[in-house]
Amino acid sequence: MTNPPYGLLAEVTHQCPLHCLYCSNPVELRAREEELDTADWVRVIREAADLGVVQVHFSGGEPLVRGDLEELVAEAAGLDLYTNLITSGLGLTEVRAKGLVAAGLDSAQLSVQGDTPESTERIADSKRFDKKPLAARIIRDAGLPLNMNVVLHRLNLDRLDAIIDLCDAWGAERLELANTQYYGWGLRNRDLLLPSREQLAGAEAVYRRRKEELASRMELLWILPDYYESYPKPCMGGWAQSAFTVAPDGMVYPCPVAADIDSLSFPSVRSSSLAWIWEEAPAFQAFRGTDWMPDPCRSCDRREIDFGGCRCQAFALTGDAARTDPVCVYSPDHDLIRTAVERANSDAPAPEPAYRGRGRPPG
Ligand code: SF4
Ligand code: FES
C-alpha cells in the first residue's frame, strides 16, 4: 500500500523574468502554448486533494506570469489545502497581493540572488534588483509572513553577511540559505559556481554566528552543499514518497528536476488520473523503497536513511538513474564529484557564465 502524497509542487509556467545561472529547471523549458489551462489546473488540484495532498506550492518559472493564479489559489484554499507562492517578486503588485490573499494564499517565499544590483545582474541576468525590496514590502503589507530564499554559490557566498542584513532590513521572518544543487541548467555552470572549501567554511561560520544573533526575529536555515558531504542527501525523502511535481505541460514527476531522466517514461495529467500516477505509474514505482538498489546501497546500513541519494544527480552525472548517487564516498562514481571539488579548490580559471538564451555575460 503506497502512502498518500503530502505536497504538490504546481509548476504553473516555465516563463520567468530571471535567467539564474544556477536554475535547476530542465535545459529545455516548456513553451507557453504547451501549458495546462485553468480548467486543467483546477482538475489537478481537486484530484490532488482527493489523493491526500495537504500543501500546494505554486512555482515555476515565475507563477505570477499566470493571470489565473488567484483562481488556482482559491480552488486550493477552498479545498482546505495550505497554499504557498514561490516567487522572484517580479510582477508582484499591491493589487495582485491583495487578490492572492483574498483567494486564500497562506504564505509566500521571495527569492533574492545578491545584495546589490550588480551581483543580481551577474547571477540572474536581471536589472530589476529594485523590485525585490518592493516585493518584500508588498508581501508584508498584505499580511503574509515574509519567507526568503537565497541560492548560495561561489559568486555570492562571500557576501552572506550583507545578504542576511538585507533580508533582515526587509523584514524577513525566515531565510533559507540553500547551497546550490547542480541540476538542469545549473549543471552547465557548475565549474563557475562550485565554491572552494575555504569559502564554504567561512560562509558556514557566518551562518552560525548570525543564526544565534538573529534568533529572536529571523529563522536561518542552512541547506547543505552536498558535493562537500560524505553521504548524499535523502533527496525528496525517497523517490515518490511524499510529494510530486506537475510541470507546466501536465507531465508529472516525483521531483522537480526528474524531467531530464530520459530513461523513464513519465505520465501526464492529460491522459491519466493523479491517483493512478501516484499509485501505479511505472516511473513512480521505479525507485520506490529499497528493492531497486544496486551495490553498495543494497547492503549499506544507511539505505533507509538516504535512500541511495538523489536519482536525478545519479542520472545527470552517470547517465544511469539507478546508480548510487556519486556524492556518496562508497559510490564507484565518486571520482566525478572528487574531480569537480578538486577543480574548485585549484587555481583553474573560472569559466564564462552560461545564461539561458545566450552564451555571454551581461554588459
Ligand atoms: Fe547511502 Fe548508498 Fe552511500 Fe550507503 S552506499 S551511504 S545507502 S548512497
Ligand atoms: Fe530528483 Fe533528487 S532532485 S530525486
mmCIF file of C-alpha atoms and ligand atoms in Angstrom:
data_model
loop_
_atom_site.group_PDB
_atom_site.id
_atom_site.type_symbol
_atom_site.label_atom_id
_atom_site.label_comp_id
_atom_site.label_asym_id
_atom_site.label_seq_id
_atom_site.Cartn_x
_atom_site.Cartn_y
_atom_site.Cartn_z
ATOM 1 C CA MET A 1 0.000 0.000 0.000
ATOM 2 C CA THR A 2 1.504 3.360 -1.061
ATOM 3 C CA ASN A 3 1.360 6.252 1.412
ATOM 4 C CA PRO A 4 -0.601 9.276 0.168
ATOM 5 C CA PRO A 5 1.466 12.262 -1.014
ATOM 6 C CA TYR A 6 1.741 15.277 1.257
ATOM 7 C CA GLY A 7 2.709 18.011 -1.181
ATOM 8 C CA LEU A 8 2.035 19.125 -4.745
ATOM 9 C CA LEU A 9 4.545 21.377 -6.476
ATOM 10 C CA ALA A 10 2.453 23.097 -9.140
ATOM 11 C CA GLU A 11 4.871 24.472 -11.737
ATOM 12 C CA VAL A 12 2.271 26.572 -13.478
ATOM 13 C CA THR A 13 4.695 28.048 -16.030
ATOM 14 C CA HIS A 14 8.343 27.966 -17.047
ATOM 15 C CA GLN A 15 8.221 31.604 -18.146
ATOM 16 C CA CYS A 16 10.496 33.702 -15.957
ATOM 17 C CA PRO A 17 11.901 37.241 -15.991
ATOM 18 C CA LEU A 18 15.155 35.963 -14.430
ATOM 19 C CA HIS A 19 17.810 33.774 -16.040
ATOM 20 C CA CYS A 20 19.667 32.490 -12.997
ATOM 21 C CA LEU A 21 22.967 30.740 -13.615
ATOM 22 C CA TYR A 22 22.005 28.058 -11.072
ATOM 23 C CA CYS A 23 18.492 27.387 -12.442
ATOM 24 C CA SER A 24 17.618 23.757 -11.729
ATOM 25 C CA ASN A 25 14.759 23.659 -14.217
ATOM 26 C CA PRO A 26 15.407 21.445 -17.243
ATOM 27 C CA VAL A 27 17.584 22.727 -20.064
ATOM 28 C CA GLU A 28 14.537 22.543 -22.375
ATOM 29 C CA LEU A 29 11.740 24.655 -20.893
ATOM 30 C CA ARG A 30 8.060 24.199 -21.734
ATOM 31 C CA ALA A 31 6.593 26.896 -24.001
ATOM 32 C CA ARG A 32 3.566 28.975 -23.071
ATOM 33 C CA GLU A 33 1.459 27.204 -25.739
ATOM 34 C CA GLU A 34 2.122 23.859 -24.020
ATOM 35 C CA GLU A 35 0.857 24.995 -20.599
ATOM 36 C CA LEU A 36 -2.187 23.457 -18.932
ATOM 37 C CA ASP A 37 -5.166 25.812 -18.964
ATOM 38 C CA THR A 38 -7.118 26.956 -15.914
ATOM 39 C CA ALA A 39 -9.675 24.119 -16.072
ATOM 40 C CA ASP A 40 -6.872 21.527 -16.261
ATOM 41 C CA TRP A 41 -5.145 23.002 -13.209
ATOM 42 C CA VAL A 42 -8.424 23.117 -11.272
ATOM 43 C CA ARG A 43 -8.908 19.404 -12.028
ATOM 44 C CA VAL A 44 -5.302 18.666 -10.956
ATOM 45 C CA ILE A 45 -5.809 20.499 -7.645
ATOM 46 C CA ARG A 46 -9.081 18.637 -6.954
ATOM 47 C CA GLU A 47 -7.508 15.274 -7.759
ATOM 48 C CA ALA A 48 -4.518 16.128 -5.559
ATOM 49 C CA ALA A 49 -6.818 16.934 -2.626
ATOM 50 C CA ASP A 50 -8.718 13.648 -3.168
ATOM 51 C CA LEU A 51 -5.390 11.830 -3.111
ATOM 52 C CA GLY A 52 -4.489 13.259 0.308
ATOM 53 C CA VAL A 53 -2.277 16.237 -0.602
ATOM 54 C CA VAL A 54 -2.364 18.937 2.105
ATOM 55 C CA GLN A 55 0.033 21.562 0.691
ATOM 56 C CA VAL A 56 0.231 23.179 -2.744
ATOM 57 C CA HIS A 57 3.336 25.153 -3.671
ATOM 58 C CA PHE A 58 2.777 27.369 -6.714
ATOM 59 C CA SER A 59 6.057 27.684 -8.519
ATOM 60 C CA GLY A 60 7.655 27.975 -11.947
ATOM 61 C CA GLY A 61 9.321 29.883 -13.662
ATOM 62 C CA GLU A 62 7.515 32.825 -12.179
ATOM 63 C CA PRO A 63 3.957 31.833 -11.226
ATOM 64 C CA LEU A 64 2.805 35.477 -11.219
ATOM 65 C CA VAL A 65 3.087 35.383 -15.020
ATOM 66 C CA ARG A 66 -0.164 33.376 -14.982
ATOM 67 C CA GLY A 67 -3.180 35.691 -14.838
ATOM 68 C CA ASP A 68 -5.282 32.861 -13.370
ATOM 69 C CA LEU A 69 -3.067 32.306 -10.300
ATOM 70 C CA GLU A 70 -5.682 33.828 -7.978
ATOM 71 C CA GLU A 71 -8.272 31.374 -9.301
ATOM 72 C CA LEU A 72 -5.959 28.410 -8.718
ATOM 73 C CA VAL A 73 -5.098 29.562 -5.192
ATOM 74 C CA ALA A 74 -8.822 29.998 -4.452
ATOM 75 C CA GLU A 75 -9.511 26.460 -5.661
ATOM 76 C CA ALA A 76 -6.800 25.002 -3.417
ATOM 77 C CA ALA A 77 -7.768 27.135 -0.410
ATOM 78 C CA GLY A 78 -11.438 26.186 -0.901
ATOM 79 C CA LEU A 79 -10.391 22.559 -0.507
ATOM 80 C CA ASP A 80 -8.618 23.434 2.756
ATOM 81 C CA LEU A 81 -5.144 22.973 1.273
ATOM 82 C CA TYR A 82 -2.231 25.051 2.571
ATOM 83 C CA THR A 83 -1.091 27.349 -0.249
ATOM 84 C CA ASN A 84 2.388 28.783 -0.775
ATOM 85 C CA LEU A 85 3.700 31.047 -3.535
ATOM 86 C CA ILE A 86 7.348 30.700 -4.606
ATOM 87 C CA THR A 87 8.233 33.925 -6.411
ATOM 88 C CA SER A 88 11.012 36.176 -7.666
ATOM 89 C CA GLY A 89 8.726 39.070 -6.697
ATOM 90 C CA LEU A 90 8.921 40.490 -10.217
ATOM 91 C CA GLY A 91 5.372 41.243 -11.288
ATOM 92 C CA LEU A 92 4.043 41.410 -7.730
ATOM 93 C CA THR A 93 1.807 44.452 -7.254
ATOM 94 C CA GLU A 94 -0.332 45.504 -4.309
ATOM 95 C CA VAL A 95 -3.430 44.600 -6.290
ATOM 96 C CA ARG A 96 -2.184 41.098 -7.041
ATOM 97 C CA ALA A 97 -1.015 40.513 -3.475
ATOM 98 C CA LYS A 98 -4.422 41.581 -2.133
ATOM 99 C CA GLY A 99 -6.130 39.350 -4.692
ATOM 100 C CA LEU A 100 -3.989 36.365 -3.728
ATOM 101 C CA VAL A 101 -4.577 36.874 -0.020
ATOM 102 C CA ALA A 102 -8.315 37.267 -0.640
ATOM 103 C CA ALA A 103 -8.172 33.996 -2.592
ATOM 104 C CA GLY A 104 -6.705 32.315 0.495
ATOM 105 C CA LEU A 105 -2.928 32.390 -0.019
ATOM 106 C CA ASP A 106 -1.235 31.285 3.228
ATOM 107 C CA SER A 107 2.428 32.131 2.593
ATOM 108 C CA ALA A 108 4.944 33.460 0.091
ATOM 109 C CA GLN A 109 8.625 32.791 -0.398
ATOM 110 C CA LEU A 110 10.612 35.552 -2.080
ATOM 111 C CA SER A 111 13.943 34.780 -3.728
ATOM 112 C CA VAL A 112 16.950 37.073 -3.643
ATOM 113 C CA GLN A 113 20.072 36.453 -5.731
ATOM 114 C CA GLY A 114 22.559 39.003 -4.382
ATOM 115 C CA ASP A 115 22.817 42.085 -2.165
ATOM 116 C CA THR A 116 23.460 44.638 -4.931
ATOM 117 C CA PRO A 117 22.081 45.451 -8.408
ATOM 118 C CA GLU A 118 25.447 44.426 -9.902
ATOM 119 C CA SER A 119 25.605 40.990 -8.283
ATOM 120 C CA THR A 120 21.948 40.344 -9.100
ATOM 121 C CA GLU A 121 22.616 41.177 -12.736
ATOM 122 C CA ARG A 122 25.617 38.871 -12.861
ATOM 123 C CA ILE A 123 23.792 35.951 -11.222
ATOM 124 C CA ALA A 124 20.275 36.338 -12.643
ATOM 125 C CA ASP A 125 20.855 38.385 -15.814
ATOM 126 C CA SER A 126 18.308 40.879 -14.465
ATOM 127 C CA LYS A 127 18.470 44.638 -13.974
ATOM 128 C CA ARG A 128 15.463 44.651 -11.645
ATOM 129 C CA PHE A 129 17.047 44.318 -8.214
ATOM 130 C CA ASP A 130 14.965 47.356 -7.160
ATOM 131 C CA LYS A 131 11.817 45.212 -7.377
ATOM 132 C CA LYS A 132 12.989 42.961 -4.533
ATOM 133 C CA PRO A 133 12.535 45.369 -1.591
ATOM 134 C CA LEU A 134 9.272 46.489 -3.139
ATOM 135 C CA ALA A 135 8.023 42.886 -3.317
ATOM 136 C CA ALA A 136 9.130 42.284 0.277
ATOM 137 C CA ARG A 137 7.122 45.298 1.441
ATOM 138 C CA ILE A 138 4.062 44.287 -0.577
ATOM 139 C CA ILE A 139 4.130 40.769 0.893
ATOM 140 C CA ARG A 140 4.320 42.110 4.438
ATOM 141 C CA ASP A 141 1.676 44.789 3.849
ATOM 142 C CA ALA A 142 -0.621 42.068 2.529
ATOM 143 C CA GLY A 143 -0.369 40.421 5.951
ATOM 144 C CA LEU A 144 1.775 37.468 4.896
ATOM 145 C CA PRO A 145 4.882 36.362 6.803
ATOM 146 C CA LEU A 146 7.984 37.143 4.704
ATOM 147 C CA ASN A 147 9.935 33.979 3.921
ATOM 148 C CA MET A 148 13.030 34.454 1.810
ATOM 149 C CA ASN A 149 15.404 32.200 -0.051
ATOM 150 C CA VAL A 150 18.872 32.699 -1.480
ATOM 151 C CA VAL A 151 20.745 30.122 -3.537
ATOM 152 C CA LEU A 152 24.404 30.194 -2.484
ATOM 153 C CA HIS A 153 27.484 29.597 -4.649
ATOM 154 C CA ARG A 154 30.960 30.910 -5.414
ATOM 155 C CA LEU A 155 29.612 34.262 -6.685
ATOM 156 C CA ASN A 156 27.709 35.243 -3.539
ATOM 157 C CA LEU A 157 28.967 33.178 -0.564
ATOM 158 C CA ASP A 158 31.439 35.914 0.415
ATOM 159 C CA ARG A 159 28.518 38.349 0.661
ATOM 160 C CA LEU A 160 26.471 36.237 3.057
ATOM 161 C CA ASP A 161 26.618 38.749 5.917
ATOM 162 C CA ALA A 162 25.365 41.528 3.631
ATOM 163 C CA ILE A 163 22.621 39.316 2.172
ATOM 164 C CA ILE A 164 21.405 38.412 5.673
ATOM 165 C CA ASP A 165 21.451 42.120 6.653
ATOM 166 C CA LEU A 166 19.355 42.940 3.624
ATOM 167 C CA CYS A 167 16.750 40.263 4.341
ATOM 168 C CA ASP A 168 16.628 41.387 7.970
ATOM 169 C CA ALA A 169 16.112 45.009 6.918
ATOM 170 C CA TRP A 170 13.292 43.951 4.594
ATOM 171 C CA GLY A 171 11.550 42.175 7.479
ATOM 172 C CA ALA A 172 12.154 38.500 6.642
ATOM 173 C CA GLU A 173 10.974 36.100 9.339
ATOM 174 C CA ARG A 174 12.686 33.095 7.765
ATOM 175 C CA LEU A 175 15.646 32.876 5.417
ATOM 176 C CA GLU A 176 16.646 29.702 3.650
ATOM 177 C CA LEU A 177 20.356 29.637 2.719
ATOM 178 C CA ALA A 178 20.336 26.980 0.021
ATOM 179 C CA ASN A 179 23.716 25.869 -1.252
ATOM 180 C CA THR A 180 23.389 25.199 -4.976
ATOM 181 C CA GLN A 181 22.320 21.756 -6.162
ATOM 182 C CA TYR A 182 23.694 21.180 -9.645
ATOM 183 C CA TYR A 183 20.826 20.069 -11.882
ATOM 184 C CA GLY A 184 19.238 21.101 -15.143
ATOM 185 C CA TRP A 185 20.647 24.345 -16.482
ATOM 186 C CA GLY A 186 22.701 24.891 -13.323
ATOM 187 C CA LEU A 187 24.887 21.861 -14.023
ATOM 188 C CA ARG A 188 26.257 23.749 -17.062
ATOM 189 C CA ASN A 189 27.582 26.438 -14.718
ATOM 190 C CA ARG A 190 28.879 24.083 -12.048
ATOM 191 C CA ASP A 191 32.568 24.860 -12.519
ATOM 192 C CA LEU A 192 31.793 28.560 -12.233
ATOM 193 C CA LEU A 193 29.525 28.216 -9.191
ATOM 194 C CA LEU A 194 31.100 25.472 -7.072
ATOM 195 C CA PRO A 195 32.809 27.200 -4.117
ATOM 196 C CA SER A 196 36.142 26.337 -2.569
ATOM 197 C CA ARG A 197 36.271 24.503 0.762
ATOM 198 C CA GLU A 198 37.661 27.607 2.458
ATOM 199 C CA GLN A 199 34.947 29.888 1.090
ATOM 200 C CA LEU A 200 32.265 27.471 2.214
ATOM 201 C CA ALA A 201 33.733 27.163 5.721
ATOM 202 C CA GLY A 202 33.780 30.971 6.024
ATOM 203 C CA ALA A 203 30.150 31.233 4.971
ATOM 204 C CA GLU A 204 29.060 28.459 7.317
ATOM 205 C CA ALA A 205 30.709 30.314 10.203
ATOM 206 C CA VAL A 206 28.771 33.445 9.214
ATOM 207 C CA TYR A 207 25.559 31.409 9.152
ATOM 208 C CA ARG A 208 26.188 30.005 12.655
ATOM 209 C CA ARG A 209 27.017 33.428 14.114
ATOM 210 C CA ARG A 210 24.049 35.182 12.525
ATOM 211 C CA LYS A 211 21.626 32.373 13.369
ATOM 212 C CA GLU A 212 22.335 32.920 17.046
ATOM 213 C CA GLU A 213 22.384 36.707 16.790
ATOM 214 C CA LEU A 214 19.063 36.928 14.956
ATOM 215 C CA ALA A 215 17.273 34.070 16.739
ATOM 216 C CA SER A 216 14.630 36.350 18.264
ATOM 217 C CA ARG A 217 13.363 37.670 14.918
ATOM 218 C CA MET A 218 14.542 35.587 11.980
ATOM 219 C CA GLU A 219 14.942 31.854 11.477
ATOM 220 C CA LEU A 220 18.003 30.944 9.391
ATOM 221 C CA LEU A 221 18.254 27.588 7.644
ATOM 222 C CA TRP A 222 21.390 26.172 6.018
ATOM 223 C CA ILE A 223 20.835 23.672 3.184
ATOM 224 C CA LEU A 224 23.956 21.519 2.927
ATOM 225 C CA PRO A 225 26.311 21.710 -0.068
ATOM 226 C CA ASP A 226 26.194 18.027 -0.991
ATOM 227 C CA TYR A 227 29.401 17.995 -3.078
ATOM 228 C CA TYR A 228 31.254 18.563 0.207
ATOM 229 C CA GLU A 229 29.420 15.887 2.156
ATOM 230 C CA SER A 230 30.472 12.240 2.573
ATOM 231 C CA TYR A 231 26.960 10.888 2.151
ATOM 232 C CA PRO A 232 24.193 12.069 -0.134
ATOM 233 C CA LYS A 233 21.060 13.890 0.922
ATOM 234 C CA PRO A 234 17.874 11.816 1.339
ATOM 235 C CA CYS A 235 16.523 13.564 -1.716
ATOM 236 C CA MET A 236 12.747 14.177 -1.554
ATOM 237 C CA GLY A 237 12.693 11.804 1.431
ATOM 238 C CA GLY A 238 12.987 8.997 -1.121
ATOM 239 C CA TRP A 239 11.626 8.658 -4.655
ATOM 240 C CA ALA A 240 7.837 9.224 -4.841
ATOM 241 C CA GLN A 241 7.431 9.022 -1.067
ATOM 242 C CA SER A 242 5.685 12.231 -0.046
ATOM 243 C CA ALA A 243 5.387 14.750 -2.892
ATOM 244 C CA PHE A 244 5.196 15.151 -6.630
ATOM 245 C CA THR A 245 5.540 17.856 -9.268
ATOM 246 C CA VAL A 246 3.159 18.742 -12.065
ATOM 247 C CA ALA A 247 5.086 20.551 -14.812
ATOM 248 C CA PRO A 248 3.569 23.378 -16.896
ATOM 249 C CA ASP A 249 2.616 20.959 -19.695
ATOM 250 C CA GLY A 250 0.911 18.482 -17.342
ATOM 251 C CA MET A 251 3.749 15.966 -17.092
ATOM 252 C CA VAL A 252 4.034 14.527 -13.573
ATOM 253 C CA TYR A 253 7.361 13.806 -11.863
ATOM 254 C CA PRO A 254 8.388 12.551 -8.416
ATOM 255 C CA CYS A 255 10.604 15.637 -8.071
ATOM 256 C CA PRO A 256 11.050 18.991 -9.816
ATOM 257 C CA VAL A 257 14.089 18.024 -11.900
ATOM 258 C CA ALA A 258 13.278 14.450 -12.916
ATOM 259 C CA ALA A 259 12.166 15.596 -16.387
ATOM 260 C CA ASP A 260 15.752 15.187 -17.562
ATOM 261 C CA ILE A 261 15.745 11.414 -16.815
ATOM 262 C CA ASP A 262 15.017 10.245 -20.346
ATOM 263 C CA SER A 263 15.310 6.552 -19.470
ATOM 264 C CA LEU A 264 11.906 6.758 -17.717
ATOM 265 C CA SER A 265 8.573 7.367 -19.381
ATOM 266 C CA PHE A 266 6.741 9.874 -17.183
ATOM 267 C CA PRO A 267 2.937 10.141 -17.127
ATOM 268 C CA SER A 268 0.756 13.179 -17.834
ATOM 269 C CA VAL A 269 -2.384 14.510 -16.182
ATOM 270 C CA ARG A 270 -3.721 14.971 -19.698
ATOM 271 C CA SER A 271 -4.136 11.213 -20.076
ATOM 272 C CA SER A 272 -4.029 9.681 -16.570
ATOM 273 C CA SER A 273 -5.544 10.356 -13.163
ATOM 274 C CA LEU A 274 -3.251 11.531 -10.373
ATOM 275 C CA ALA A 275 -4.375 8.532 -8.285
ATOM 276 C CA TRP A 276 -3.147 6.084 -10.958
ATOM 277 C CA ILE A 277 0.047 8.081 -11.453
ATOM 278 C CA TRP A 278 0.901 8.116 -7.750
ATOM 279 C CA GLU A 279 -0.018 4.515 -7.043
ATOM 280 C CA GLU A 280 0.790 2.668 -10.257
ATOM 281 C CA ALA A 281 2.745 4.593 -12.887
ATOM 282 C CA PRO A 282 5.939 2.625 -13.632
ATOM 283 C CA ALA A 283 8.096 5.779 -13.426
ATOM 284 C CA PHE A 284 6.819 6.381 -9.888
ATOM 285 C CA GLN A 285 7.453 2.769 -8.895
ATOM 286 C CA ALA A 286 10.931 2.690 -10.438
ATOM 287 C CA PHE A 287 12.905 3.761 -7.347
ATOM 288 C CA ARG A 288 10.371 3.468 -4.517
ATOM 289 C CA GLY A 289 11.645 1.699 -1.437
ATOM 290 C CA THR A 290 14.932 -0.198 -1.483
ATOM 291 C CA ASP A 291 14.370 -3.167 -3.845
ATOM 292 C CA TRP A 292 15.790 -1.300 -6.880
ATOM 293 C CA MET A 293 19.098 -0.543 -5.171
ATOM 294 C CA PRO A 294 22.427 -1.597 -6.646
ATOM 295 C CA ASP A 295 25.535 -2.319 -4.605
ATOM 296 C CA PRO A 296 26.886 -0.709 -2.479
ATOM 297 C CA CYS A 297 23.499 0.684 -1.298
ATOM 298 C CA ARG A 298 21.783 -2.717 -1.234
ATOM 299 C CA SER A 299 23.793 -3.893 1.772
ATOM 300 C CA CYS A 300 24.503 -0.489 3.362
ATOM 301 C CA ASP A 301 23.244 0.472 6.834
ATOM 302 C CA ARG A 302 22.287 3.909 5.555
ATOM 303 C CA ARG A 303 19.919 2.702 2.829
ATOM 304 C CA GLU A 304 16.813 3.663 4.849
ATOM 305 C CA ILE A 305 18.433 6.979 5.825
ATOM 306 C CA ASP A 306 19.432 8.478 2.464
ATOM 307 C CA PHE A 307 17.724 6.048 0.044
ATOM 308 C CA GLY A 308 20.857 5.915 -2.106
ATOM 309 C CA GLY A 309 20.793 9.689 -2.586
ATOM 310 C CA CYS A 310 19.394 11.613 -5.494
ATOM 311 C CA ARG A 311 18.190 9.778 -8.628
ATOM 312 C CA CYS A 312 18.405 12.949 -10.715
ATOM 313 C CA GLN A 313 22.004 13.567 -9.669
ATOM 314 C CA ALA A 314 22.912 9.934 -10.419
ATOM 315 C CA PHE A 315 21.395 10.294 -13.889
ATOM 316 C CA ALA A 316 22.889 13.725 -14.593
ATOM 317 C CA LEU A 317 26.407 12.591 -13.697
ATOM 318 C CA THR A 318 26.486 8.934 -14.800
ATOM 319 C CA GLY A 319 23.654 8.615 -17.348
ATOM 320 C CA ASP A 320 22.043 5.910 -15.172
ATOM 321 C CA ALA A 321 19.384 6.939 -12.636
ATOM 322 C CA ALA A 322 19.695 3.559 -10.862
ATOM 323 C CA ARG A 323 23.296 4.083 -9.736
ATOM 324 C CA THR A 324 24.351 5.176 -6.254
ATOM 325 C CA ASP A 325 24.482 8.977 -6.006
ATOM 326 C CA PRO A 326 28.125 9.856 -6.858
ATOM 327 C CA VAL A 327 28.218 12.165 -3.813
ATOM 328 C CA CYS A 328 28.499 9.042 -1.632
ATOM 329 C CA VAL A 329 32.063 8.119 -0.700
ATOM 330 C CA TYR A 330 31.164 4.450 -1.331
ATOM 331 C CA SER A 331 29.910 5.130 -4.856
ATOM 332 C CA PRO A 332 32.041 3.672 -7.671
ATOM 333 C CA ASP A 333 31.419 7.016 -9.429
ATOM 334 C CA HIS A 334 32.594 9.208 -6.540
ATOM 335 C CA ASP A 335 35.570 10.392 -8.630
ATOM 336 C CA LEU A 336 33.111 12.506 -10.636
ATOM 337 C CA ILE A 337 32.485 14.579 -7.509
ATOM 338 C CA ARG A 338 36.068 14.479 -6.265
ATOM 339 C CA THR A 339 37.341 15.858 -9.590
ATOM 340 C CA ALA A 340 34.864 18.746 -9.554
ATOM 341 C CA VAL A 341 35.742 19.580 -5.934
ATOM 342 C CA GLU A 342 39.480 19.429 -6.680
ATOM 343 C CA ARG A 343 38.992 21.848 -9.560
ATOM 344 C CA ALA A 344 37.042 24.228 -7.309
ATOM 345 C CA ASN A 345 39.979 24.221 -4.867
ATOM 346 C CA SER A 346 42.650 24.788 -7.526
ATOM 347 C CA ASP A 347 43.813 27.836 -9.473
ATOM 348 C CA ALA A 348 41.856 26.751 -12.562
ATOM 349 C CA PRO A 349 40.377 29.809 -14.292
ATOM 350 C CA ALA A 350 36.651 30.424 -13.834
ATOM 351 C CA PRO A 351 34.651 29.545 -16.943
ATOM 352 C CA GLU A 352 32.371 32.155 -18.565
ATOM 353 C CA PRO A 353 28.794 32.177 -17.265
ATOM 354 C CA ALA A 354 26.195 30.485 -19.480
ATOM 355 C CA TYR A 355 22.830 32.263 -19.442
ATOM 356 C CA ARG A 356 19.685 30.755 -20.906
ATOM 357 C CA GLY A 357 19.122 32.071 -24.396
ATOM 358 C CA ARG A 358 22.647 33.384 -24.855
ATOM 359 C CA GLY A 359 26.153 32.421 -24.052
ATOM 360 C CA ARG A 360 27.849 35.570 -22.775
ATOM 361 C CA PRO A 361 27.726 37.594 -19.545
ATOM 362 C CA PRO A 362 25.738 40.866 -19.331
ATOM 363 C CA GLY A 363 27.440 44.172 -20.020
HETATM 364 FE FE1 SF4 B 1 23.630 5.919 1.083
HETATM 365 FE FE2 SF4 B 1 24.047 4.046 -0.777
HETATM 366 FE FE3 SF4 B 1 26.069 5.547 0.059
HETATM 367 FE FE4 SF4 B 1 25.006 3.717 1.708
HETATM 368 S S1 SF4 B 1 26.113 3.315 -0.206
HETATM 369 S S2 SF4 B 1 25.569 5.816 2.247
HETATM 370 S S3 SF4 B 1 22.820 3.831 1.096
HETATM 371 S S4 SF4 B 1 24.243 6.258 -1.050
HETATM 372 FE FE1 FES B 2 15.146 14.365 -8.344
HETATM 373 FE FE2 FES B 2 16.835 14.288 -6.243
HETATM 374 S S1 FES B 2 16.294 16.019 -7.493
HETATM 375 S S2 FES B 2 15.483 12.726 -6.948
#
